[in-house]
mmCIF file of C-alpha atoms and ligand atoms in Angstrom:
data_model
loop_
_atom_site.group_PDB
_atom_site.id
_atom_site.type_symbol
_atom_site.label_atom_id
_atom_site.label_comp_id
_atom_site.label_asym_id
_atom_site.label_seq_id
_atom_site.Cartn_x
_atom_site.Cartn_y
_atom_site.Cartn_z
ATOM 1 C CA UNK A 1 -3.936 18.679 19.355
ATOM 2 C CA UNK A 2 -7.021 16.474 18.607
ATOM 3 C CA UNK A 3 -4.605 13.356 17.772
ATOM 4 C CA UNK A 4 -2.721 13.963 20.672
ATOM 5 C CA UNK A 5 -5.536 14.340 23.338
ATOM 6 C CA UNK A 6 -6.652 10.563 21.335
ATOM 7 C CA UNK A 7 -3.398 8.925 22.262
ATOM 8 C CA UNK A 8 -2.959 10.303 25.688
ATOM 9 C CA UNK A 9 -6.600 8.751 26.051
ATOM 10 C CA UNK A 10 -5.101 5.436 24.784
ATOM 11 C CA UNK A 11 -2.284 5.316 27.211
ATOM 12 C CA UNK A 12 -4.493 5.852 29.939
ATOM 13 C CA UNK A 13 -6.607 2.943 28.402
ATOM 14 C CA UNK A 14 -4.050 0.409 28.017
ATOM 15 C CA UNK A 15 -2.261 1.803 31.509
ATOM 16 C CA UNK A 16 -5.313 0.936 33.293
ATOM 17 C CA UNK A 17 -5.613 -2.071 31.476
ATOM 18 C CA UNK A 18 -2.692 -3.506 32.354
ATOM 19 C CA UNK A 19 -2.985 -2.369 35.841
ATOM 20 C CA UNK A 20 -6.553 -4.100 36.439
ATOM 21 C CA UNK A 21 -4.944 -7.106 34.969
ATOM 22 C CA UNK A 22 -1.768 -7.264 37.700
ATOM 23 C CA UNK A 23 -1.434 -10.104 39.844
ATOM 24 C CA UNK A 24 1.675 -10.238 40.711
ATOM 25 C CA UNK A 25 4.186 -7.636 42.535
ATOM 26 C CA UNK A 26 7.707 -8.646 41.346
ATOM 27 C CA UNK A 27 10.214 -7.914 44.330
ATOM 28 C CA UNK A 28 14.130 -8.491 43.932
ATOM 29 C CA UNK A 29 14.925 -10.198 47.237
ATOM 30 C CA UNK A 30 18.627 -10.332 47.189
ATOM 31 C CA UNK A 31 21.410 -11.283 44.213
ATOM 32 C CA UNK A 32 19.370 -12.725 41.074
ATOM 33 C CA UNK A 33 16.714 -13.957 43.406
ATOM 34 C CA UNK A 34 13.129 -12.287 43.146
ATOM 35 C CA UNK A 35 9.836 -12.956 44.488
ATOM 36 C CA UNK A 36 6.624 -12.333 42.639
ATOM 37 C CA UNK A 37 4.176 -11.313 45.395
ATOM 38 C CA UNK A 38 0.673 -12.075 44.512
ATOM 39 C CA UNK A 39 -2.323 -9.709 45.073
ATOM 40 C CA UNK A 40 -5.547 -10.823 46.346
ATOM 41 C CA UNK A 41 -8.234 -12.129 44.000
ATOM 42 C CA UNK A 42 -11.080 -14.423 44.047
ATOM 43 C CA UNK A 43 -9.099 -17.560 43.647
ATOM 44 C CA UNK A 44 -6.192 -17.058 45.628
ATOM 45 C CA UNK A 45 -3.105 -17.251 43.943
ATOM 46 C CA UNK A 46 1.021 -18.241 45.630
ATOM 47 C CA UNK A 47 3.506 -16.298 45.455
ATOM 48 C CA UNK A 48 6.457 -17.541 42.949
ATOM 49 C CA UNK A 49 9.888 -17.596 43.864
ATOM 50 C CA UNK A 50 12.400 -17.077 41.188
ATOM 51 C CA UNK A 51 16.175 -18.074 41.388
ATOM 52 C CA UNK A 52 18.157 -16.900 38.238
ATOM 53 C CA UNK A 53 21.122 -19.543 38.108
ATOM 54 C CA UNK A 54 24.234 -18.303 35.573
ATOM 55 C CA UNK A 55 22.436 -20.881 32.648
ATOM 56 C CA UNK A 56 18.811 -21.074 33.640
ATOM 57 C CA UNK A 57 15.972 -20.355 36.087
ATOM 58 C CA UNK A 58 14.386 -22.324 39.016
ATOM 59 C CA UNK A 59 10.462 -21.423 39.976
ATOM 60 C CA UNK A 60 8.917 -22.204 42.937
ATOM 61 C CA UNK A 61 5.086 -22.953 42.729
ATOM 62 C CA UNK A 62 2.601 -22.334 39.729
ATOM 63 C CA UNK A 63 -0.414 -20.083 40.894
ATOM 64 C CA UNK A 64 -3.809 -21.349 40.922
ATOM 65 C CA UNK A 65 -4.484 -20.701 36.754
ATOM 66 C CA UNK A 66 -1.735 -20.448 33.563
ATOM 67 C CA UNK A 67 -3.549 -17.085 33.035
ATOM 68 C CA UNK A 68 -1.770 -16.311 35.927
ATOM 69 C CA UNK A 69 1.491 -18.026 35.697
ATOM 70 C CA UNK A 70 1.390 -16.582 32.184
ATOM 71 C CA UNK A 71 1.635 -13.293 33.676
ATOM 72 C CA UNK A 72 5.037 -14.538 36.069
ATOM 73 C CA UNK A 73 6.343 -15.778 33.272
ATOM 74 C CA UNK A 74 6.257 -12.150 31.424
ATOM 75 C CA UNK A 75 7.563 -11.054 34.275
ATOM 76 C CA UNK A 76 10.585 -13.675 34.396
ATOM 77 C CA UNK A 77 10.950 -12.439 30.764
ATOM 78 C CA UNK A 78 11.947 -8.950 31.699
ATOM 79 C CA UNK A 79 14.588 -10.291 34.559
ATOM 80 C CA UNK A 80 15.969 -12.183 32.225
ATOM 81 C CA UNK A 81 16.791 -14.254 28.828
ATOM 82 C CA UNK A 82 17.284 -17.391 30.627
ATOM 83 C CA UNK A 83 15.018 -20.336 30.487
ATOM 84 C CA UNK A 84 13.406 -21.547 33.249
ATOM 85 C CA UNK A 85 14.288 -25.446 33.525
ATOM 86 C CA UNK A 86 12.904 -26.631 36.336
ATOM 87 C CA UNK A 87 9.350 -25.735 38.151
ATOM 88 C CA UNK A 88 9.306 -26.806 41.879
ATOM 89 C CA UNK A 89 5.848 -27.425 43.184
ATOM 90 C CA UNK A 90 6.195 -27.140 46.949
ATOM 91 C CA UNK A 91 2.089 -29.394 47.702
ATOM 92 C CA UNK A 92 -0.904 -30.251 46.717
ATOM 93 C CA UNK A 93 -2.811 -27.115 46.928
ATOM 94 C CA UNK A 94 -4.312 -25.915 43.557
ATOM 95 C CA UNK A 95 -3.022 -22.395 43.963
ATOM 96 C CA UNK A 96 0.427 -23.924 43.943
ATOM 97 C CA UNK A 97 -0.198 -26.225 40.339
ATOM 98 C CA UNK A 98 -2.628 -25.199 38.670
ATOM 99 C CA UNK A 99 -1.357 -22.929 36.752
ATOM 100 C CA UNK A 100 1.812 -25.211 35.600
ATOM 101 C CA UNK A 101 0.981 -26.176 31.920
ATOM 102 C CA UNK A 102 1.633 -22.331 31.260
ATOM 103 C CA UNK A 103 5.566 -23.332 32.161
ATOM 104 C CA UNK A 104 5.219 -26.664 29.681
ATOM 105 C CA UNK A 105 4.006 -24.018 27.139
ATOM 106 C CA UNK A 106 6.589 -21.329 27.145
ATOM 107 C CA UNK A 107 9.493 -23.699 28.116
ATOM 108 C CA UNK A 108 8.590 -27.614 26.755
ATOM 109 C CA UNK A 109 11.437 -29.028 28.179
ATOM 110 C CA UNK A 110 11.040 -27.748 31.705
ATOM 111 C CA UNK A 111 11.570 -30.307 34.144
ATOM 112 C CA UNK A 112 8.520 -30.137 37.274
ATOM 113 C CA UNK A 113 9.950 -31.358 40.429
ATOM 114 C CA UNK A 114 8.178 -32.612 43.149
ATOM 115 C CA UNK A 115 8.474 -34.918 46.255
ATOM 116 C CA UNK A 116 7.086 -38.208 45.640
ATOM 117 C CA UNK A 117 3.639 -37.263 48.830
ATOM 118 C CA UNK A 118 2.742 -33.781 46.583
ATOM 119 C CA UNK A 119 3.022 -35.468 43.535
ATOM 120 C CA UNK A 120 0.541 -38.516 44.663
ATOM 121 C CA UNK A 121 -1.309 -35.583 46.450
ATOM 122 C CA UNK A 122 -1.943 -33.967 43.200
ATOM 123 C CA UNK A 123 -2.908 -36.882 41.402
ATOM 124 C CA UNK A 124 -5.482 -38.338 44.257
ATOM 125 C CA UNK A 125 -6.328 -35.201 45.994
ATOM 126 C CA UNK A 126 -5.478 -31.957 43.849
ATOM 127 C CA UNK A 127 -7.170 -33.183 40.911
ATOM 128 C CA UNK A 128 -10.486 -34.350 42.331
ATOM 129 C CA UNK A 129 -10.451 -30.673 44.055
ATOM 130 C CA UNK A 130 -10.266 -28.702 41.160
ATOM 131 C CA UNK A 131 -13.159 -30.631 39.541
ATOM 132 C CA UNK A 132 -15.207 -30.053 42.947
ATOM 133 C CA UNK A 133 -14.285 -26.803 42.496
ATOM 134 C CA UNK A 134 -16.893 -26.576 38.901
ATOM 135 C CA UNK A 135 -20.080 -27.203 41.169
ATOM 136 C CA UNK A 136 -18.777 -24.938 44.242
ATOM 137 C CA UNK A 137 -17.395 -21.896 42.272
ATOM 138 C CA UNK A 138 -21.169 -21.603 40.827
ATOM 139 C CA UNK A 139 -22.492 -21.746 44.482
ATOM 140 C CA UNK A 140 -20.513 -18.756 45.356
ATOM 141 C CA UNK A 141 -21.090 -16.910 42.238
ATOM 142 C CA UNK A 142 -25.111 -17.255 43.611
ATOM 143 C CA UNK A 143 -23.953 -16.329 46.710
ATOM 144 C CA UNK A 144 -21.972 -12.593 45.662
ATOM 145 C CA UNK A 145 -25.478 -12.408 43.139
ATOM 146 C CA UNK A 146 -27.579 -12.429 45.965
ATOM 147 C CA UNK A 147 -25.107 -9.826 48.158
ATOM 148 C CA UNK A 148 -25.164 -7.371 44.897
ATOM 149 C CA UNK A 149 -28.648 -7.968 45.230
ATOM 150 C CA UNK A 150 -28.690 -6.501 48.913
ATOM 151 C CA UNK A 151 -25.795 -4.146 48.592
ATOM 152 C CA UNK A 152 -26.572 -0.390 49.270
ATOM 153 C CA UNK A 153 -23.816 1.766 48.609
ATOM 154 C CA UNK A 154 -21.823 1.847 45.217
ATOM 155 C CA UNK A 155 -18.278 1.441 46.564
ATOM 156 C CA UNK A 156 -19.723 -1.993 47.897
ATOM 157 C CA UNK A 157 -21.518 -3.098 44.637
ATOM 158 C CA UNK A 158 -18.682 -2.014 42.325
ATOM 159 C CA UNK A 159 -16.387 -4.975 45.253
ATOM 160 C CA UNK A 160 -19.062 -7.936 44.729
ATOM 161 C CA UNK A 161 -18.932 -7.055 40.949
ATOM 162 C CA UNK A 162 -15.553 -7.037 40.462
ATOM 163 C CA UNK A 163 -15.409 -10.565 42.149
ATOM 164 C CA UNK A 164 -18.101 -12.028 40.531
ATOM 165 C CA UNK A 165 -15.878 -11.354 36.797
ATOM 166 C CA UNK A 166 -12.945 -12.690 38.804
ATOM 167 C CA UNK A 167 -15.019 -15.744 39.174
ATOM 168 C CA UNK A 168 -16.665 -15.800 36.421
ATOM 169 C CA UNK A 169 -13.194 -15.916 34.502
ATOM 170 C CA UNK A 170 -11.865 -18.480 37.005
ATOM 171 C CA UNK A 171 -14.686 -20.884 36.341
ATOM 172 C CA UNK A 172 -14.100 -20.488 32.290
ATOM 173 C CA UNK A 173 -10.473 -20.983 32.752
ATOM 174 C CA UNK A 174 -11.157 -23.766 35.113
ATOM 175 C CA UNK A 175 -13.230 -25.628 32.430
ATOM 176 C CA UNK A 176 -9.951 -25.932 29.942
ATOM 177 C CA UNK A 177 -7.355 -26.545 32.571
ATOM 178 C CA UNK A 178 -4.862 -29.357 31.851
ATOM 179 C CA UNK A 179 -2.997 -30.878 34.624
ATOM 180 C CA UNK A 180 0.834 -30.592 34.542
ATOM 181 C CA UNK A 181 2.055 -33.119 37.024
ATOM 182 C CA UNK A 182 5.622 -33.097 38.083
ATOM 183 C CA UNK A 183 7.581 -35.053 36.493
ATOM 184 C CA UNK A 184 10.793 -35.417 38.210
ATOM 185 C CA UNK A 185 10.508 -36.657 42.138
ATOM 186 C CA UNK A 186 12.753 -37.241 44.946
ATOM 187 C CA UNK A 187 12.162 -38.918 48.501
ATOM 188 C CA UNK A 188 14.452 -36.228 51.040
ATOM 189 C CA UNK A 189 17.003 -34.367 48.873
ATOM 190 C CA UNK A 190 17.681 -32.942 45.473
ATOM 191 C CA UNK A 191 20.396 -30.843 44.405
ATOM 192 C CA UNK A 192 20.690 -28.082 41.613
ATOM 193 C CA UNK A 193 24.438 -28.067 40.075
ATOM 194 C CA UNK A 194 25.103 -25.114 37.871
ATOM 195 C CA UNK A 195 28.369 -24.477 37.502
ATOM 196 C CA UNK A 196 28.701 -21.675 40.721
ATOM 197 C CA UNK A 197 25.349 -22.192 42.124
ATOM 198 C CA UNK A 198 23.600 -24.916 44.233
ATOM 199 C CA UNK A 199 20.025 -24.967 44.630
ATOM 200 C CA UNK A 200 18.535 -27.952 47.513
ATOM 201 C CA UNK A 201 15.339 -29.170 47.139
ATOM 202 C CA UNK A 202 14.558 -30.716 50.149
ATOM 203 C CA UNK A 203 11.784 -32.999 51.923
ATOM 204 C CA UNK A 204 11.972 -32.518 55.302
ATOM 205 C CA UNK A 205 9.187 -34.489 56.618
ATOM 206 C CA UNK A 206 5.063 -33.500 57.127
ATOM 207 C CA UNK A 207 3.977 -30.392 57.521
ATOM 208 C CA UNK A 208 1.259 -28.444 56.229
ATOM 209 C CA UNK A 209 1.245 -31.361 53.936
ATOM 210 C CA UNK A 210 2.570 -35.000 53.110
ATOM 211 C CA UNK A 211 5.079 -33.766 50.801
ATOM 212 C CA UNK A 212 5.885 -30.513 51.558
ATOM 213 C CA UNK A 213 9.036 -29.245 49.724
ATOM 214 C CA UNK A 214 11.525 -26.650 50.662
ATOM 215 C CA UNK A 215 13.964 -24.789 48.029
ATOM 216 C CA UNK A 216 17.269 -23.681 49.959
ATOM 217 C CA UNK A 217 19.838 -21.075 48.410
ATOM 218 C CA UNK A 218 22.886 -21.765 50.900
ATOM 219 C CA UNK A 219 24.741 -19.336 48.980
ATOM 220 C CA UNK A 220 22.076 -16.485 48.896
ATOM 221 C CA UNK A 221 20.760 -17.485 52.431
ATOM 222 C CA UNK A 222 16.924 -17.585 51.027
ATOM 223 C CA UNK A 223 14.433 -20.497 51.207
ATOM 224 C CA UNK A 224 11.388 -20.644 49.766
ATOM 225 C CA UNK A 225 8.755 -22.525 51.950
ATOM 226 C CA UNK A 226 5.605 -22.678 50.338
ATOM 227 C CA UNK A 227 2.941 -22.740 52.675
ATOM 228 C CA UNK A 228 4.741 -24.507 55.345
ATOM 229 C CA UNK A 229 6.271 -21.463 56.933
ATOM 230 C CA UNK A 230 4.601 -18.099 54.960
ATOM 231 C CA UNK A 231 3.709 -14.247 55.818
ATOM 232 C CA UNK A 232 -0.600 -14.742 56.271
ATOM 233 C CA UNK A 233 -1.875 -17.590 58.646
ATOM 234 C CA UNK A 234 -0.997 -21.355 59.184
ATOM 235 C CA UNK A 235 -3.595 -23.142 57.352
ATOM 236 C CA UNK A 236 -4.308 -26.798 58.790
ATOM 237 C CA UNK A 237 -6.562 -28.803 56.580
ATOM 238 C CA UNK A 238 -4.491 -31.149 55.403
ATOM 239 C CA UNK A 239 -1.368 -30.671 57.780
ATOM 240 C CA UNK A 240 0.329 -33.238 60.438
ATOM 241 C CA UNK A 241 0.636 -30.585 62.986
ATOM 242 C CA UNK A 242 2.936 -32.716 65.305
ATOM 243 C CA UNK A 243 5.101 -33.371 62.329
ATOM 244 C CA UNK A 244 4.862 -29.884 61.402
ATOM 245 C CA UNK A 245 7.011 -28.623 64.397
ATOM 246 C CA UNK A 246 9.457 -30.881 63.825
ATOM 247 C CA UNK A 247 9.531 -30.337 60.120
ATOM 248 C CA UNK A 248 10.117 -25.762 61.203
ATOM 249 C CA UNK A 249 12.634 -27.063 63.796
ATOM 250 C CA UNK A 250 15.020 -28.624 60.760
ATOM 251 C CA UNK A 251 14.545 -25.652 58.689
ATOM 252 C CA UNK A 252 15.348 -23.307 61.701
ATOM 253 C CA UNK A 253 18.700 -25.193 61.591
ATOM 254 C CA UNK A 254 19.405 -24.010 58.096
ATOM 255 C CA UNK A 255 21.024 -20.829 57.650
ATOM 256 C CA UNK A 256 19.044 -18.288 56.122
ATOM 257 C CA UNK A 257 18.113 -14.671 55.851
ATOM 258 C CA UNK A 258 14.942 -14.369 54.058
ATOM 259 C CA UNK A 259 11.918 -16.781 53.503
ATOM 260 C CA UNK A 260 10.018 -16.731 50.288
ATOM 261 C CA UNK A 261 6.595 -18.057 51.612
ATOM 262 C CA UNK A 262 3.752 -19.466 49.323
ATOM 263 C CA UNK A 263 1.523 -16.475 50.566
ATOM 264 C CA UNK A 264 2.122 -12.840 52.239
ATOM 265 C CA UNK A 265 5.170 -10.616 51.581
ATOM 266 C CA UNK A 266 9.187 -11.896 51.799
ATOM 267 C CA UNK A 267 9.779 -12.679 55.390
ATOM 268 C CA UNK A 268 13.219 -11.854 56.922
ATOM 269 C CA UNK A 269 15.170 -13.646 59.702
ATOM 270 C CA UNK A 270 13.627 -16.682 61.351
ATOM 271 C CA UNK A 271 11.048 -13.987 63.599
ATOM 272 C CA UNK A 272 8.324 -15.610 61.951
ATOM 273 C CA UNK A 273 9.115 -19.308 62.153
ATOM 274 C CA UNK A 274 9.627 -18.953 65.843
ATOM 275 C CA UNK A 275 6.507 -17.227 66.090
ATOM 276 C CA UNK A 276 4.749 -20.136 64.285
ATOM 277 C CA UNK A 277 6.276 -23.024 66.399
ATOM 278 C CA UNK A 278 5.590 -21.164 69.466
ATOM 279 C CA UNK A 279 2.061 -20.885 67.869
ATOM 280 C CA UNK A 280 1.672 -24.868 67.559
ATOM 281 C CA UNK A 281 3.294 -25.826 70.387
ATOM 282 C CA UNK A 282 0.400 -23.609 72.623
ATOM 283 C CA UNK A 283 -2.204 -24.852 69.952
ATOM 284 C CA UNK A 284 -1.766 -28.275 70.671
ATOM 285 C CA UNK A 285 -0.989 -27.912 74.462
ATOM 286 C CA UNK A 286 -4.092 -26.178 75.228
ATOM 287 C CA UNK A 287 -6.278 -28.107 73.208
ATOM 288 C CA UNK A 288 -4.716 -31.159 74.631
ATOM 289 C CA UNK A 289 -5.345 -30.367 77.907
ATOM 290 C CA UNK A 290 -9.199 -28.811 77.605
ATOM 291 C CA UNK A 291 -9.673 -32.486 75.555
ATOM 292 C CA UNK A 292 -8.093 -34.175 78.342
ATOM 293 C CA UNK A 293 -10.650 -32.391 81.392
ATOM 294 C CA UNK A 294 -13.159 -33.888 79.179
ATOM 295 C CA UNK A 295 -13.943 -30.600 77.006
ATOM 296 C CA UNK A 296 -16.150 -30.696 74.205
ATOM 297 C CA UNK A 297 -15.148 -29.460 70.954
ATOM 298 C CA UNK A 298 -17.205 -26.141 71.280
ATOM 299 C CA UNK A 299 -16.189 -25.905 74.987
ATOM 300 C CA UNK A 300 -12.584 -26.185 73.506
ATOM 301 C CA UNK A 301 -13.131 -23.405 71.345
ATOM 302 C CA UNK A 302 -14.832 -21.318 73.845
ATOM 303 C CA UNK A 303 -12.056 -21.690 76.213
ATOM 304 C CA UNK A 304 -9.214 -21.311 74.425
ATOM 305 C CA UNK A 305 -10.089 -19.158 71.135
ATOM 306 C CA UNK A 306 -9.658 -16.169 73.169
ATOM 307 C CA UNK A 307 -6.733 -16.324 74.757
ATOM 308 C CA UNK A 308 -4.550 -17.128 71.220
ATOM 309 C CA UNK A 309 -6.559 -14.252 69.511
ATOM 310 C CA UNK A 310 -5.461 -12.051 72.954
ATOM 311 C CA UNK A 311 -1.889 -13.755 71.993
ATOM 312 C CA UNK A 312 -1.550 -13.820 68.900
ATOM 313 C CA UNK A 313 -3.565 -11.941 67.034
ATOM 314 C CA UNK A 314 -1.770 -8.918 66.348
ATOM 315 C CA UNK A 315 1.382 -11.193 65.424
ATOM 316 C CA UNK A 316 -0.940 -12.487 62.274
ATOM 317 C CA UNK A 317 -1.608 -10.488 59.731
ATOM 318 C CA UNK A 318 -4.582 -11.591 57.934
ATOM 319 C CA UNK A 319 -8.047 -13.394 59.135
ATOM 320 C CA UNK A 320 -6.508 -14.918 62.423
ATOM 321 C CA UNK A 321 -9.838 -14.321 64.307
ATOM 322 C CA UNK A 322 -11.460 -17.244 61.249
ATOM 323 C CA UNK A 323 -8.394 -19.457 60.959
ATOM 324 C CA UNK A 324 -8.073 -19.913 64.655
ATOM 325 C CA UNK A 325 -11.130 -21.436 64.677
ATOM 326 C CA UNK A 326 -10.563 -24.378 61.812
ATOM 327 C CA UNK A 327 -6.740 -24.560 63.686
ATOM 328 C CA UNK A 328 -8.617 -25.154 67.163
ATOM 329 C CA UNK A 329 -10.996 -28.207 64.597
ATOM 330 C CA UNK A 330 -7.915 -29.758 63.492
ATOM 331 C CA UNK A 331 -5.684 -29.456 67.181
ATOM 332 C CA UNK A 332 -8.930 -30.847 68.609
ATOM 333 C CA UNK A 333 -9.283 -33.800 65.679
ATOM 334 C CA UNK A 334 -5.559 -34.436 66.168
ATOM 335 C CA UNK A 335 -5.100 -34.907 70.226
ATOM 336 C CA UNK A 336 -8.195 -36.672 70.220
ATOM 337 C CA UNK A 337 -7.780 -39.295 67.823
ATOM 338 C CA UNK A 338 -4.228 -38.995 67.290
ATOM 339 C CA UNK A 339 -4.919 -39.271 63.471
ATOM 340 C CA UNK A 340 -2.360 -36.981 62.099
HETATM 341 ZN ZN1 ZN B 1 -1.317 -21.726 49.223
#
């Protein structure tokens, strides 16, 4: 009775061990196609797309640390026995590489495919980011210190410590990370053969970033999208927002059914990449026009912040009311200087 209590104890151990240490939800999305949905944690992580092919695998994206990616790839073990061959890395965003030398690890001859923009974004961009990133992780590690500091009630304290180990972790991991950068690119179009299925790899023009890449299943109508078309927020730091709508207005002429987006859960249909256009168009109409009366940038924001969070709020799931504000920045920087 003793031993027995002992080992149900050690389930529950190594249960809740291996549920603290999920990342990832793994979702089939329709015939040998699967998306692993990430959960939230200090350093944000992509989702991965995963197409099983009849002799291999094809990911899409690599997380933002191989402790991570380690943890797809288990996952991709348990789908299947197939390799993965070929890594797609839609930009330049850390949480879409940095986690790639896991894939070099468990599969040496994988093949990482890129467009020739995220690949030159990685290597003058992404890199110098992740080594900014040693000097600002710290500063927000002082930062949660000081809210634990001033926290009151234990449910909030038991939050800021769980995300300062999440950071702490990051910040070792990020010490020892080795840059994996693709090593196969293409300029508008690659193709997949194998044997019944085709996989497209496509460029099709700026977007949320120079080289944003698109993987399109004709035969299972899915495309994954990275962050150019995903289910949180657009995020516009580095995008070409002109560019942008004409880069959703190709993909809106594919045929698809779902969308595998670099962030947020599977998206079905094309709701959301109308949604988004319509989004851009008004972002960049109404910004455009306070500019052109002669608006400030904080008059800009003051006049038209609340009518797209009136709008368009409730269509966005996640932190809208903050990424508004850097969209309303970049609209501003954009009409105004036409750089970008
Ligand atoms: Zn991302």
């Amino acid at each position: 009775m003793k031993c027995a209590r002992w080992l149900f104890l050690v389930l529950i151990a190594v249960q809740g061990h291996f549920l603290a240490a999920q990342l990832f939800d793994v979702k089939p999305v329709t015939d040998d196609v699967y998306a692993a949905i990430a959960r939230p944690t200090f350093r944000t992580n992509c989702n991965a797309a995963i197409f099983i092919l009849n002799r291999e695998v094809v990911v899409v994206d690599a997380e933002s640390k191989p402790s991570a990616t380690r943890e797809v790839i288990a996952q991709i073990k348990r789908l299947t026995d197939k390799p993965v061959k070929y890594l797609v890395i839609t930009h330049l965003h850390g949480d879409h590489f940095q986690g790639a030398e896991a894939y070099v690890d468990a599969w040496p001859g994988v093949q990482i495919i890129s467009s020739e923009s995220t690949r030159d974004g990685i290597r003058s961009q992404g890199i110098t980011r992740m080594q900014r990133e040693l000097v600002t992780v710290p500063i927000a590690m002082e930062k949660l210190t000081a809210d634990l500091k001033k926290a009151s009630d234990d449910k909030e304290k038991a939050t800021i410590e769980h995300q300062l180990s999440e950071a702490q972790a990051y910040l070792t991991e990020l010490k020892q990370m080795k840059v994996s950068l693709p090593n196969v690119t293409f300029d508008r179009r690659l193709t997949i053969h194998s044997d019944t299925d085709t996989l497209e790899v496509l460029f099709l023009g700026k977007g949320h970033s120079d080289g944003d890449v698109f993987v399109y299943d004709p035969k299972r109508r899915v495309i994954a999208t990275g962050d150019a078309l995903q289910g949180w927020v657009p995020t516009m730091g580095d995008a070409s927002i002109y560019d942008w709508l004409q880069q959703l207005k190709a993909v809106e002429d594919l045929d698809f059914k779902y969308v595998i987006g670099g962030h947020g859960d599977v998206l079905q249909g094309k709701d959301t990449l109308i949604l988004w256009r319509q989004y851009f168009t008004e972002l960049l109409a109404e910004t455009a026009s306070a500019a052109a009366q002669g608006a400030s940038l904080e008059e800009t924001k003051s006049r038209i912040i609340p009518t797209l969070l009136d709008k368009y709020g409730s269509q966005f799931p996640r932190d809208f009311s903050k990424t508004v504000i850097a969209n309303v920045e970049t609209a501003y920087r954009v009409t105004t200087t036409q750089t970008k």
